[in-house]
Every structure is written in structure tokens, then in C-alpha cells.
Coordinates of C-alpha atoms in Angstrom, one line a residue:
M1 CA 3.1 -21.9 38.0
R2 CA 1.8 -25.1 39.5
D3 CA 1.6 -28.5 37.8
A4 CA -1.7 -30.4 37.8
P5 CA -2.2 -32.4 41.0
A6 CA -1.5 -36.2 41.1
P7 CA -4.4 -38.6 40.6
A8 CA -4.8 -39.1 44.3
A9 CA -4.9 -35.3 44.9
Q10 CA -7.4 -34.9 42.1
W11 CA -9.7 -37.4 43.7
A12 CA -9.4 -35.5 47.0
L13 CA -10.4 -32.3 45.2
H14 CA -13.4 -34.1 43.6
A15 CA -14.4 -35.4 47.1
A16 CA -14.0 -31.8 48.5
A17 CA -16.3 -30.5 45.7
F18 CA -18.8 -33.2 46.4
L19 CA -18.9 -32.5 50.2
S20 CA -19.2 -28.7 49.5
G21 CA -22.2 -29.2 47.2
T22 CA -23.8 -31.6 49.7
A23 CA -23.5 -29.1 52.5
A24 CA -24.7 -26.2 50.3
L25 CA -28.1 -27.9 49.5
V26 CA -28.6 -29.0 53.1
Y27 CA -28.0 -25.4 54.1
Q28 CA -30.4 -24.1 51.5
I29 CA -33.3 -26.4 52.5
V30 CA -32.7 -25.7 56.2
W31 CA -32.7 -21.9 55.6
M32 CA -35.9 -22.2 53.6
R33 CA -37.6 -24.0 56.5
V34 CA -36.4 -21.5 59.0
L35 CA -37.2 -18.4 57.0
E36 CA -40.7 -19.7 56.3
R37 CA -41.5 -18.6 59.8
T38 CA -40.7 -15.0 58.9
L39 CA -41.7 -14.9 55.2
G40 CA -44.6 -17.4 55.2
H41 CA -45.1 -20.7 53.4
G42 CA -46.3 -19.5 50.0
P43 CA -44.6 -19.8 46.6
M44 CA -43.4 -16.2 46.8
S45 CA -41.5 -16.8 50.0
V46 CA -39.7 -19.7 48.4
A47 CA -38.9 -17.7 45.3
T48 CA -37.6 -14.8 47.5
V49 CA -35.3 -17.1 49.5
L50 CA -34.1 -18.8 46.3
A51 CA -33.4 -15.4 44.7
A52 CA -31.5 -14.2 47.8
F53 CA -29.5 -17.4 47.7
M54 CA -28.5 -17.0 44.1
A55 CA -27.7 -13.3 44.6
G56 CA -25.1 -14.3 47.2
L57 CA -23.6 -16.9 44.9
A58 CA -23.3 -14.3 42.1
L59 CA -21.5 -11.9 44.5
G60 CA -19.2 -14.6 45.6
G61 CA -18.3 -15.6 42.1
H62 CA -17.6 -11.9 41.2
V63 CA -15.4 -11.5 44.3
A64 CA -13.4 -14.7 43.5
S65 CA -12.8 -13.6 39.9
R66 CA -11.4 -10.3 41.2
I67 CA -9.1 -11.6 43.9
L68 CA -7.9 -14.9 42.5
P69 CA -5.1 -13.5 40.2
R70 CA -3.5 -12.0 43.4
L71 CA -3.7 -15.1 45.6
S72 CA -0.5 -17.1 45.9
R73 CA -2.2 -20.0 47.8
P74 CA -5.7 -20.6 46.5
A75 CA -6.0 -24.0 48.2
R76 CA -5.5 -22.3 51.6
A77 CA -8.0 -19.6 50.7
Y78 CA -10.5 -22.3 49.8
C79 CA -10.0 -23.9 53.2
A80 CA -10.6 -20.5 54.9
V81 CA -13.8 -19.9 52.9
E82 CA -15.2 -23.4 53.7
L83 CA -14.4 -23.0 57.4
G84 CA -16.1 -19.6 57.2
I85 CA -19.2 -21.2 55.8
A86 CA -19.1 -23.9 58.5
L87 CA -19.0 -21.2 61.2
T88 CA -21.5 -18.6 59.8
A89 CA -24.1 -20.9 58.3
P90 CA -25.4 -22.4 61.7
L91 CA -25.2 -18.9 63.2
L92 CA -27.9 -17.8 60.8
L93 CA -30.3 -20.0 62.7
L94 CA -29.6 -18.0 65.8
A95 CA -30.0 -14.7 64.0
T96 CA -33.3 -15.6 62.5
A97 CA -34.7 -16.2 66.0
L98 CA -34.1 -12.5 66.7
L99 CA -36.0 -11.3 63.6
P100 CA -39.5 -11.2 65.2
S101 CA -38.3 -9.0 68.1
L102 CA -36.4 -6.7 65.7
L103 CA -39.3 -6.4 63.2
S104 CA -42.2 -6.1 65.7
P105 CA -41.9 -2.3 66.1
L106 CA -42.7 -2.0 62.3
Y107 CA -45.7 -4.2 62.5
D108 CA -47.5 -1.8 64.9
G109 CA -50.7 -3.8 65.0
Q110 CA -51.6 -3.1 61.3
D111 CA -53.9 -5.5 59.6
P112 CA -52.6 -6.2 57.0
P113 CA -49.0 -5.3 57.8
G114 CA -47.8 -2.1 56.1
V115 CA -45.4 -1.8 53.3
A116 CA -42.5 -0.8 55.6
F117 CA -42.9 -4.1 57.5
A118 CA -43.0 -6.2 54.4
W119 CA -39.9 -4.6 52.9
A120 CA -38.0 -4.7 56.2
R121 CA -38.9 -8.4 56.6
L122 CA -37.6 -9.1 53.1
A123 CA -34.4 -7.1 53.4
A124 CA -33.6 -8.6 56.8
S125 CA -34.0 -12.2 55.6
S126 CA -32.0 -11.5 52.4
A127 CA -29.2 -9.8 54.4
L128 CA -28.9 -12.8 56.7
L129 CA -28.2 -15.1 53.7
L130 CA -25.7 -12.7 52.1
I131 CA -22.5 -13.7 54.1
P132 CA -22.7 -17.5 53.9
T133 CA -24.0 -17.5 50.3
T134 CA -21.2 -15.1 49.2
L135 CA -18.7 -17.5 50.6
M136 CA -20.4 -20.4 48.9
G137 CA -20.1 -18.6 45.5
M138 CA -16.3 -18.4 46.0
T139 CA -15.7 -22.1 46.6
L140 CA -15.8 -23.5 43.0
P141 CA -13.5 -20.8 41.5
L142 CA -11.0 -21.3 44.3
L143 CA -11.1 -25.1 43.9
V144 CA -10.6 -24.8 40.1
E145 CA -7.6 -22.5 40.7
A146 CA -6.2 -24.9 43.4
A147 CA -6.4 -27.8 40.9
G148 CA -3.6 -26.2 38.8
T149 CA -5.7 -26.1 35.6
E150 CA -4.0 -25.1 32.4
A151 CA -5.8 -23.2 29.5
A152 CA -5.7 -26.2 27.2
S153 CA -7.7 -28.4 29.7
I154 CA -9.7 -25.7 31.5
A155 CA -13.1 -27.0 30.3
R156 CA -12.4 -30.6 31.3
R157 CA -11.1 -29.7 34.8
A158 CA -13.7 -27.1 35.5
G159 CA -16.5 -29.3 34.2
A160 CA -15.3 -32.3 36.3
L161 CA -15.2 -30.2 39.5
Y162 CA -18.6 -28.6 38.7
A163 CA -20.0 -32.1 38.1
W164 CA -18.8 -33.4 41.4
N165 CA -20.1 -30.3 43.1
A166 CA -23.5 -30.7 41.5
G167 CA -23.6 -34.4 42.3
G168 CA -23.0 -33.5 45.9
A169 CA -25.8 -30.9 45.7
A170 CA -28.2 -33.5 44.4
T171 CA -27.2 -35.9 47.2
G172 CA -27.7 -33.1 49.7
A173 CA -31.2 -32.4 48.4
L174 CA -32.2 -36.0 48.8
L175 CA -30.6 -36.4 52.2
A176 CA -32.3 -33.2 53.5
G177 CA -35.7 -34.2 52.2
F178 CA -35.8 -37.8 53.2
L179 CA -33.2 -38.5 55.9
V180 CA -31.4 -35.7 57.7
L181 CA -34.2 -33.2 58.4
P182 CA -37.0 -35.8 59.2
A183 CA -34.6 -37.7 61.5
L184 CA -32.6 -34.9 63.2
G185 CA -34.5 -31.7 62.8
I186 CA -33.3 -28.3 61.7
D187 CA -30.5 -27.4 64.1
P188 CA -28.7 -30.8 64.0
S189 CA -29.0 -30.8 60.2
A190 CA -27.3 -27.4 60.0
W191 CA -24.4 -28.6 62.2
L192 CA -24.1 -31.8 60.2
A193 CA -23.8 -29.6 57.0
S194 CA -21.1 -27.6 58.8
A195 CA -19.2 -30.8 59.5
A196 CA -19.3 -31.6 55.7
S197 CA -18.0 -28.1 55.0
A198 CA -15.2 -28.6 57.5
A199 CA -14.3 -32.0 56.0
S200 CA -14.1 -30.4 52.5
A201 CA -11.7 -27.8 53.9
I202 CA -9.5 -30.5 55.5
L203 CA -9.3 -32.5 52.3
V204 CA -8.1 -29.5 50.3
L205 CA -5.7 -28.6 53.1
V206 CA -4.1 -32.0 52.9
V207 CA -3.7 -31.6 49.2
A208 CA -2.2 -28.1 49.6
R209 CA 0.6 -29.4 51.8
G210 CA 3.8 -28.8 49.9
P211 CA 4.9 -26.5 47.1
Q212 CA 1.5 -25.1 46.1
A213 CA 2.3 -21.4 45.9
V214 CA 2.0 -19.6 42.6
T215 CA 3.7 -16.4 41.7
V216 CA 1.4 -13.4 42.1
G217 CA 0.8 -11.7 38.7
E218 CA 1.7 -14.9 36.8
R219 CA -1.9 -15.2 35.7
A220 CA -4.2 -12.4 34.5
R221 CA -7.7 -11.7 35.6
A222 CA -10.1 -13.1 33.0
R223 CA -10.9 -10.7 30.2
S224 CA -14.4 -9.3 29.9
R225 CA -16.4 -10.9 27.1
P226 CA -19.7 -9.2 27.5
G227 CA -21.4 -11.0 24.6
V228 CA -20.8 -14.5 25.9
L229 CA -21.4 -13.5 29.6
A230 CA -24.7 -11.8 28.7
V231 CA -25.7 -15.1 27.1
V232 CA -24.6 -17.0 30.2
A233 CA -26.7 -14.7 32.4
A234 CA -29.7 -15.2 30.1
T235 CA -29.3 -19.0 30.4
G236 CA -29.4 -18.7 34.2
F237 CA -32.6 -16.7 34.0
A238 CA -34.2 -19.2 31.6
G239 CA -33.0 -22.2 33.5
M240 CA -34.3 -21.1 36.8
T241 CA -37.6 -20.1 35.2
L242 CA -38.0 -23.5 33.8
E243 CA -37.0 -25.2 37.1
V244 CA -39.8 -23.2 38.9
A245 CA -42.3 -24.2 36.3
W246 CA -41.3 -27.9 36.3
T247 CA -41.3 -28.0 40.1
R248 CA -44.8 -26.6 40.2
F249 CA -46.1 -29.1 37.6
I250 CA -44.5 -32.0 39.4
A251 CA -45.9 -30.8 42.8
L252 CA -49.4 -30.9 41.2
Q253 CA -48.9 -34.6 40.6
F254 CA -47.0 -35.7 43.7
G255 CA -47.9 -33.0 46.2
P256 CA -46.2 -29.8 47.4
S257 CA -44.4 -31.8 50.1
H258 CA -40.7 -31.4 50.9
A259 CA -40.1 -34.9 49.6
S260 CA -41.5 -34.3 46.2
I261 CA -39.6 -30.9 45.9
A262 CA -36.4 -32.7 47.0
I263 CA -36.9 -35.3 44.3
T264 CA -37.5 -32.6 41.6
V265 CA -34.5 -30.5 42.6
S266 CA -32.2 -33.5 42.9
A267 CA -33.3 -34.9 39.5
F268 CA -32.7 -31.4 37.9
I269 CA -29.2 -31.2 39.4
V270 CA -28.3 -34.8 38.5
G271 CA -28.9 -33.8 34.9
L272 CA -26.6 -30.8 35.3
A273 CA -23.8 -33.0 36.8
A274 CA -24.1 -35.6 34.1
G275 CA -24.1 -33.1 31.2
S276 CA -21.0 -31.3 32.6
R277 CA -19.1 -34.5 33.2
L278 CA -19.8 -36.0 29.8
L279 CA -19.5 -32.9 27.6
A280 CA -16.6 -31.1 29.2
P281 CA -13.9 -33.0 27.4
V282 CA -15.6 -32.2 24.1
A283 CA -15.4 -28.4 24.9
D284 CA -11.6 -28.5 25.1
R285 CA -11.3 -29.8 21.6
C286 CA -13.5 -27.1 20.0
A287 CA -11.7 -24.8 17.6
N288 CA -14.6 -22.2 17.8
P289 CA -15.8 -22.3 21.4
R290 CA -18.4 -19.6 20.8
A291 CA -20.1 -21.5 18.0
A292 CA -19.9 -24.7 20.0
L293 CA -21.6 -22.9 22.9
G294 CA -24.3 -21.8 20.4
L295 CA -24.8 -25.4 19.3
M296 CA -25.2 -26.5 23.0
L297 CA -27.8 -23.8 23.4
L298 CA -29.6 -25.2 20.4
C299 CA -29.6 -28.6 21.9
A300 CA -30.7 -27.2 25.3
G301 CA -33.6 -25.4 23.7
A302 CA -34.7 -28.5 21.8
G303 CA -34.4 -30.5 25.0
A304 CA -36.5 -28.0 27.0
I305 CA -39.2 -28.2 24.3
G306 CA -39.0 -32.0 24.6
V307 CA -39.9 -31.7 28.3
V308 CA -43.2 -30.0 27.2
V309 CA -44.0 -33.4 25.6
T310 CA -42.7 -35.6 28.4
L311 CA -44.3 -33.8 31.4
P312 CA -47.9 -35.0 30.4
L313 CA -46.5 -38.5 30.1
L314 CA -45.2 -38.3 33.7
A315 CA -48.6 -37.0 34.8
S316 CA -50.4 -40.0 33.2
Q317 CA -48.3 -42.3 35.4
A318 CA -48.5 -40.2 38.6
A319 CA -51.7 -41.9 40.0
A320 CA -50.1 -45.4 39.6
L321 CA -47.0 -44.3 41.4
V322 CA -49.0 -42.8 44.2
R323 CA -51.1 -45.9 44.5
G324 CA -47.8 -47.9 44.8
M325 CA -46.9 -46.0 48.0
S326 CA -49.4 -48.0 50.0
A327 CA -47.4 -51.2 49.2
S328 CA -43.9 -49.7 49.5
Y329 CA -43.2 -46.0 50.2
A330 CA -39.5 -46.3 49.6
W331 CA -39.8 -48.2 46.3
S332 CA -42.5 -45.8 45.1
Q333 CA -40.2 -42.8 45.8
V334 CA -37.4 -44.5 43.9
L335 CA -39.7 -45.0 40.9
T336 CA -40.9 -41.4 41.2
F337 CA -37.3 -40.1 41.2
A338 CA -36.5 -42.3 38.1
G339 CA -39.7 -41.0 36.4
V340 CA -38.9 -37.3 37.1
L341 CA -35.2 -37.8 36.2
G342 CA -36.2 -39.4 32.9
T343 CA -38.7 -36.7 32.2
L344 CA -36.2 -33.8 32.6
L345 CA -33.0 -35.4 31.4
C346 CA -33.5 -34.5 27.8
A347 CA -33.1 -30.9 28.8
T348 CA -31.0 -30.8 32.0
V349 CA -28.0 -32.8 30.5
W350 CA -27.6 -30.0 27.9
F351 CA -28.0 -27.3 30.6
G352 CA -25.1 -28.9 32.5
G353 CA -23.0 -29.0 29.3
L354 CA -23.3 -25.2 28.9
M355 CA -21.0 -24.5 31.9
P356 CA -17.7 -26.0 30.5
F357 CA -18.4 -24.6 27.0
A358 CA -19.0 -21.2 28.5
V359 CA -15.8 -21.4 30.4
K360 CA -13.9 -22.4 27.3
A361 CA -15.5 -19.5 25.3
C362 CA -14.4 -17.0 28.0
A363 CA -10.9 -18.3 28.7
G364 CA -7.7 -16.9 27.2
P365 CA -4.2 -18.5 27.2
A366 CA -3.0 -16.3 30.1
D367 CA -6.2 -16.1 32.1
S368 CA -6.5 -17.4 35.6
P369 CA -8.7 -20.5 35.4
G370 CA -10.4 -19.7 38.7
S371 CA -11.1 -16.1 37.6
V372 CA -12.7 -17.4 34.4
V373 CA -14.9 -19.8 36.3
G374 CA -15.8 -17.2 38.9
R375 CA -16.9 -14.7 36.2
V376 CA -19.0 -17.4 34.4
C377 CA -20.6 -18.5 37.7
A378 CA -21.3 -14.9 38.8
W379 CA -23.1 -14.0 35.6
N380 CA -25.1 -17.2 35.5
A381 CA -26.1 -16.8 39.2
A382 CA -27.0 -13.2 38.5
G383 CA -29.5 -14.3 35.8
S384 CA -30.7 -17.1 38.1
T385 CA -31.5 -14.5 40.8
L386 CA -34.1 -12.9 38.6
G387 CA -35.5 -16.2 37.2
P388 CA -37.6 -17.3 40.3
L389 CA -39.0 -13.9 41.0
A390 CA -39.9 -13.2 37.3
A391 CA -41.5 -16.7 37.0
A392 CA -43.6 -16.3 40.2
L393 CA -44.6 -12.7 39.7
W394 CA -45.0 -12.3 36.0
I395 CA -44.4 -15.2 33.6
L396 CA -46.4 -18.0 35.2
P397 CA -49.6 -15.9 35.9
R398 CA -49.6 -14.6 32.3
A399 CA -48.3 -17.6 30.3
G400 CA -49.4 -20.5 32.5
L401 CA -47.3 -23.6 33.1
R402 CA -47.2 -24.9 29.6
G403 CA -46.6 -21.4 28.1
T404 CA -43.7 -20.8 30.5
C405 CA -42.1 -24.1 29.5
V406 CA -42.4 -23.3 25.8
L407 CA -41.1 -19.8 26.3
G408 CA -38.1 -21.1 28.2
G409 CA -37.2 -23.5 25.4
I410 CA -37.6 -20.7 22.8
A411 CA -35.3 -18.5 24.9
Y412 CA -32.5 -20.9 24.5
L413 CA -33.0 -21.2 20.8
V414 CA -33.0 -17.4 20.4
L415 CA -29.7 -17.2 22.4
A416 CA -28.2 -19.8 20.2
V417 CA -28.7 -17.5 17.1
R418 CA -26.3 -14.9 18.6
L419 CA -23.4 -17.3 19.0
L420 CA -24.0 -19.5 16.0
A421 CA -23.6 -16.4 13.8
T422 CA -19.8 -16.9 14.4
A423 CA -19.8 -20.4 13.0
T424 CA -18.8 -21.1 9.4
G425 CA -19.7 -23.5 6.6
R426 CA -22.3 -26.2 7.0
L427 CA -22.6 -25.8 10.8
R428 CA -23.8 -22.2 10.4
R429 CA -26.2 -23.0 7.6
Y430 CA -27.7 -26.1 9.1
A431 CA -27.9 -24.8 12.7
L432 CA -29.5 -21.4 11.7
A433 CA -32.0 -23.2 9.5
T434 CA -32.9 -25.6 12.3
I435 CA -33.7 -22.9 14.9
P436 CA -36.8 -21.4 13.1
L437 CA -38.1 -25.0 12.6
A438 CA -37.7 -25.8 16.3
I439 CA -39.4 -22.5 17.3
G440 CA -42.3 -23.3 14.9
G441 CA -42.6 -26.8 16.3
A442 CA -42.7 -25.5 19.9
L443 CA -45.5 -23.1 19.0
L444 CA -47.5 -25.8 17.2
L445 CA -47.3 -28.4 20.0
P446 CA -50.7 -29.6 21.1
P447 CA -52.1 -28.1 24.3
W448 CA -51.9 -30.0 27.6
S449 CA -55.0 -31.8 28.8
R450 CA -56.3 -29.9 31.9
D451 CA -56.7 -33.3 33.6
A452 CA -53.0 -33.2 34.3
L453 CA -53.5 -30.0 36.4
L454 CA -56.9 -30.4 38.0
H455 CA -57.1 -33.8 39.8
A456 CA -54.1 -34.0 42.3
P457 CA -53.2 -37.7 41.9
Y458 CA -51.3 -37.5 45.3
L459 CA -54.7 -36.9 47.0
H460 CA -57.1 -38.7 44.7
P461 CA -55.2 -41.6 43.1
H462 CA -58.4 -43.7 42.6
E463 CA -60.6 -40.8 41.3
N464 CA -62.7 -41.5 38.2
R465 CA -61.9 -38.4 36.3
S466 CA -64.9 -38.8 33.9
E467 CA -67.2 -38.3 36.9
A468 CA -65.4 -35.1 38.1
G469 CA -67.5 -32.9 35.9
Q470 CA -66.8 -30.2 33.3
V471 CA -64.5 -27.2 33.8
A472 CA -66.7 -24.1 34.5
F473 CA -63.8 -21.9 35.5
Y474 CA -60.0 -22.2 35.1
R475 CA -57.1 -19.9 35.8
E476 CA -53.4 -20.2 36.6
C477 CA -52.1 -17.5 38.9
A478 CA -49.0 -16.7 40.9
T479 CA -49.9 -19.2 43.7
G480 CA -51.3 -22.1 41.8
V481 CA -54.1 -23.4 39.6
V482 CA -57.7 -22.5 40.5
A483 CA -60.7 -24.2 38.9
V484 CA -64.4 -24.8 39.4
M485 CA -65.8 -28.1 38.3
A486 CA -69.5 -28.5 37.4
T487 CA -71.4 -31.8 37.5
D488 CA -74.8 -32.8 35.9
E489 CA -76.4 -32.5 39.4
D490 CA -75.8 -28.8 39.4
R491 CA -73.0 -29.2 41.9
R492 CA -69.9 -27.0 41.9
V493 CA -66.5 -27.9 43.3
L494 CA -63.7 -25.4 43.9
R495 CA -60.3 -27.0 43.3
I496 CA -57.1 -25.3 44.1
N497 CA -54.0 -27.0 42.8
G498 CA -56.1 -30.1 42.2
K499 CA -57.4 -30.2 45.8
A500 CA -61.2 -29.9 46.4
D501 CA -61.4 -27.1 48.9
A502 CA -65.1 -26.3 48.8
S503 CA -68.4 -27.3 47.1
N504 CA -72.1 -26.9 47.3
S505 CA -72.7 -30.6 48.0
P506 CA -74.7 -31.3 51.2
P507 CA -71.8 -32.6 53.3
D508 CA -69.6 -29.6 52.4
M509 CA -72.4 -27.1 52.9
F510 CA -73.2 -28.5 56.4
T511 CA -69.5 -28.0 57.3
Q512 CA -69.2 -24.6 55.8
V513 CA -72.3 -23.3 57.5
L514 CA -71.4 -24.9 60.8
L515 CA -68.0 -23.2 60.8
A516 CA -69.8 -19.8 60.9
H517 CA -71.9 -20.7 64.0
L518 CA -69.4 -22.6 66.2
P519 CA -67.2 -19.5 66.9
A520 CA -70.2 -17.3 67.5
L521 CA -71.6 -19.8 70.0
A522 CA -68.3 -20.2 71.9
A523 CA -67.4 -16.5 72.0
Q524 CA -68.4 -14.2 74.9
R525 CA -69.7 -10.9 73.6
P526 CA -67.8 -8.0 75.3
T527 CA -70.1 -5.5 77.0
G528 CA -71.0 -2.7 74.7
R529 CA -69.0 -4.0 71.8
P530 CA -70.1 -5.9 68.7
L531 CA -69.0 -9.5 68.3
E532 CA -65.8 -9.8 66.2
A533 CA -64.8 -12.8 64.2
L534 CA -61.8 -13.8 62.1
V535 CA -62.2 -15.9 59.0
I536 CA -58.9 -17.2 57.5
G537 CA -59.4 -18.0 53.8
L538 CA -62.5 -17.1 51.9
G539 CA -63.0 -20.6 50.5
S540 CA -66.4 -20.7 48.8
G541 CA -67.7 -17.7 50.7
V542 CA -70.4 -19.7 52.4
T543 CA -68.9 -19.3 55.9
V544 CA -68.7 -15.5 55.6
G545 CA -72.1 -15.1 54.0

């Protein structure tokens, strides 16, 4: 058995976790940019890449939970895994360059492409992500095991390492969105992330010098606790569903740019890091970890319902923040980040606290700490794999943005009931009485004003919304918000995600009609064949008609 590392070694492990998280988010954003060339730029392609990424993390956590009790030197194993990520992650860029030539035989000139081509494209892209993401899923369990964590302090140590790892991930999202990718491009950014992975491995290798071996068989593989682990998987599903909904709402205010997405993802992860770091010491002192986890779920559900209230407040200030970009872009982005962070923090801080409480609820006195963390991370990532796909394909088109946010909060409250049933005394009575009240309050919240979804402040910060007209048609679908606005002058404006894409006003009609004539005038009619034209996007239908 190993003793806990000295304070200097602990700081080195924290720095290694931070660098590992930074590299992981840079990799993720780089891979999304690269795979957009194969899968397209729509929300479904982003959801697919995110789901494949989380599936690899789930597999890595599972593998780590199985092998850790048999590893005598987990620190050296961590170094090998990080170096494996540093080598394989940039090679993925080379492999994606080969995808068009490999998939072209399946395309076969079909318009639209056939089912075989679509599935082959999806399978090939997912397979490319599997090796590096599986290695990423192994890093946190290995690092927790290398830290020499004992059962009495497993939540505090695991929560601290998770917080540093999440803090690095938040930093990586901001660096990739604002600095590294814009300044260096895709390939140098990937190699820079590889350098961060290698630096993380070197830090742990320095810590591992000396008597770090542990007797094989000294620790047992974490026991299966299907009830708690099923709840952990469900929280992953609900959390990712909410993240997708919140990201889409914020993109309607500040634009679907990589910068606004980076701000949203980073603000979300900062909340996770803060919650894990602040609440992990409390988890170790809980006499009934299952009931304590249920109480955390209750707080997370209440916080998620609170975001339903705070998101419209953020939307009311979005136009002012966008107008501030003309004076100082950097300062406006800082204020935007602060606004998004404050909007989501009432939920994300509790989301982050769930991790140490789940680890404590799953840990036994003889369990391998890394094996416990690996199992918890694997189940959480497995649920997170399904969240983006379910949100994009089924939940958002049927429930809408507000409905999805409400359902996500209610899901946490329902999960809390299962675990709070193990509580005793006043905690059980008060908590179980609070949950129906919270669910009832969520269902009775006033509806959002459609102004928050229809006017795209990032494009029209000075628009007078009272002159935009009345809503003649409105629908939220898998790819966004579609609306038709009608004015008193019998004009119709088609808005997609708040952007005016077509209308029957004279300037737009001139452009839409002219677009049909210019290609016909420029084209040369082949002898004996009718003239062919390609129209991309129906728009208002005027060009085709």
C-alpha cells in the first residue's frame, strides 16, 4: 500500500490533471472542425461527434476500472496512456484526410447519397475517435490511483483531481476558441495539445520516481452497485441534454460561432470544477452517502429549473453585450462569459458536486480508488453518449428549448427520489415533500417570450422589436427555430434561428428572382439536352418558382 504523496507531489498531480483536461478539450474542438468536412456543419454532425467522443470516454473508464486492481505502478501506466494520446491524437488528422477516398466508392454518384454511404461515413468517423478517446477515459482513474487515495478521503482526493481536470478543460475550450485555433490553425493546435499531454505524462513520471509500487491484489475491483450507477448514467444523460439545450439558446443570442460555443462550454465546465472542488470534502463526512447523493440531485434539479428563469434574463441583456463589441471586442467577450457563467452556475455547481458524492456512494473500504472512479466515469459517460443524440433527434423537436430545460430539471428531481428513500428522519420527510413542490413549480413557470428566440441580437442588436411584426408561424425543430413574421403592410419575413433569410419585401424579391435568371443566362445549353440547374436551399421558394 502506498502513502499519500507529499504536498509538492500533490500539486504536480493537480498540474498533470489540469494539462490533461486542457489537451482533451483542444483535441475535441480540433476533431470537430476536421470531421465537419466529412459529416457536415449541422447540429446533427456536432451531436454525432460529441456522442462518439463520450462513448470513447465511457469505454476508457470501464477498461481502467477492470485493470487497475492488477496494476502495480499506476503512475507509470498513466504516463504510457498520456503519451499514447499525444501520439495517436494528431495522427487522427492524417487519417481523416483519407476518408473521402475510402468512402467515395459508396457514394456512387447518388443524389442524395444512399443509406450505406451515410452509415459508413458515421461509422468511420466514430471509429477514428475511439482509440484516443478511450485512452482519455483512462486518465482520471489512473491519476486517482497514482495519488495513493485511501477510502476515508476518496471523495476529497477524487473531487480535487476531477476539479483540476475540469478546470483545464474549461481553459482548453477558451484557448481553442479564441487563441490557439485562430492564431495557429488546426494542425499546429493538435501538436500543441500533444505537447500538453506529454508534459502531463512527464510531471507524473517525476512524481512516480521512488517506491510507488503497490502489491497486486492488495485492492479489490470496485463492487457493482447497479442502483447508484444507473442514477449516475441518468445524470449524464440529463446533463448533456441540458448542455445541448443551453448551448442552442445561447447561440441564438450571441451567434453560432465557435467563440460563443467555446464560452458556453467553458462556463458549463467551470461550474462543474467549482462544484466538485467545494463539495468534495463534504462527501467524505457523510454517514449515508446514498442519501447525500440524493440530496445533491435535489439541489441539481432545483438549480436546473432555476436556469429556466435566468436564461431569459441573459437574453434581455444580449443586445447590449453585442453592441459593446463595437467599442471593445475583448471586454465584451469577458462580460459575455461572466453573464453565461452566472446564468448557468446555479445548476452546474451542483452537477459538479455529484461526482465526488457518487464516488463515495460506490466506494467500499477495500475497493481500488481508481477502479471506483473509473466505474463512475464510465457509467456517467455512457449516459452522456446518448444525451446529445436524444436531444437533437427527439427531445428538442418535440418539447422545444424551454420544455427540454424543464424536463432536464424534473429528471434530476425524479432521480433524487430513488436515493432519498434510503434517508431517515427529518431529511427523508422534508426532502421527499420538497420534490413534488419543485416539480409543480417547474410545470407552472411562465412561458418564455418568443422575442428571446426570434430576433438574433448578434445580428440585429439595434432592431426595434415592436416593428418586427406578429408571429404568423413558429416551430422549433431539430436544426433550429423557424418563424414567419407578418407586418401591417402585408409583408412576410422568414426567420431561421432569428436571422431573416427571405421575405416578400421589394428588395428581397428582386434578389430572389434575379438569382433564378443569372445562372440561366450564364449557362450554355448542351445540344439536345434540357438546361439543368442546382438550387441549394429552398428559402422562400421564389427562386425555384
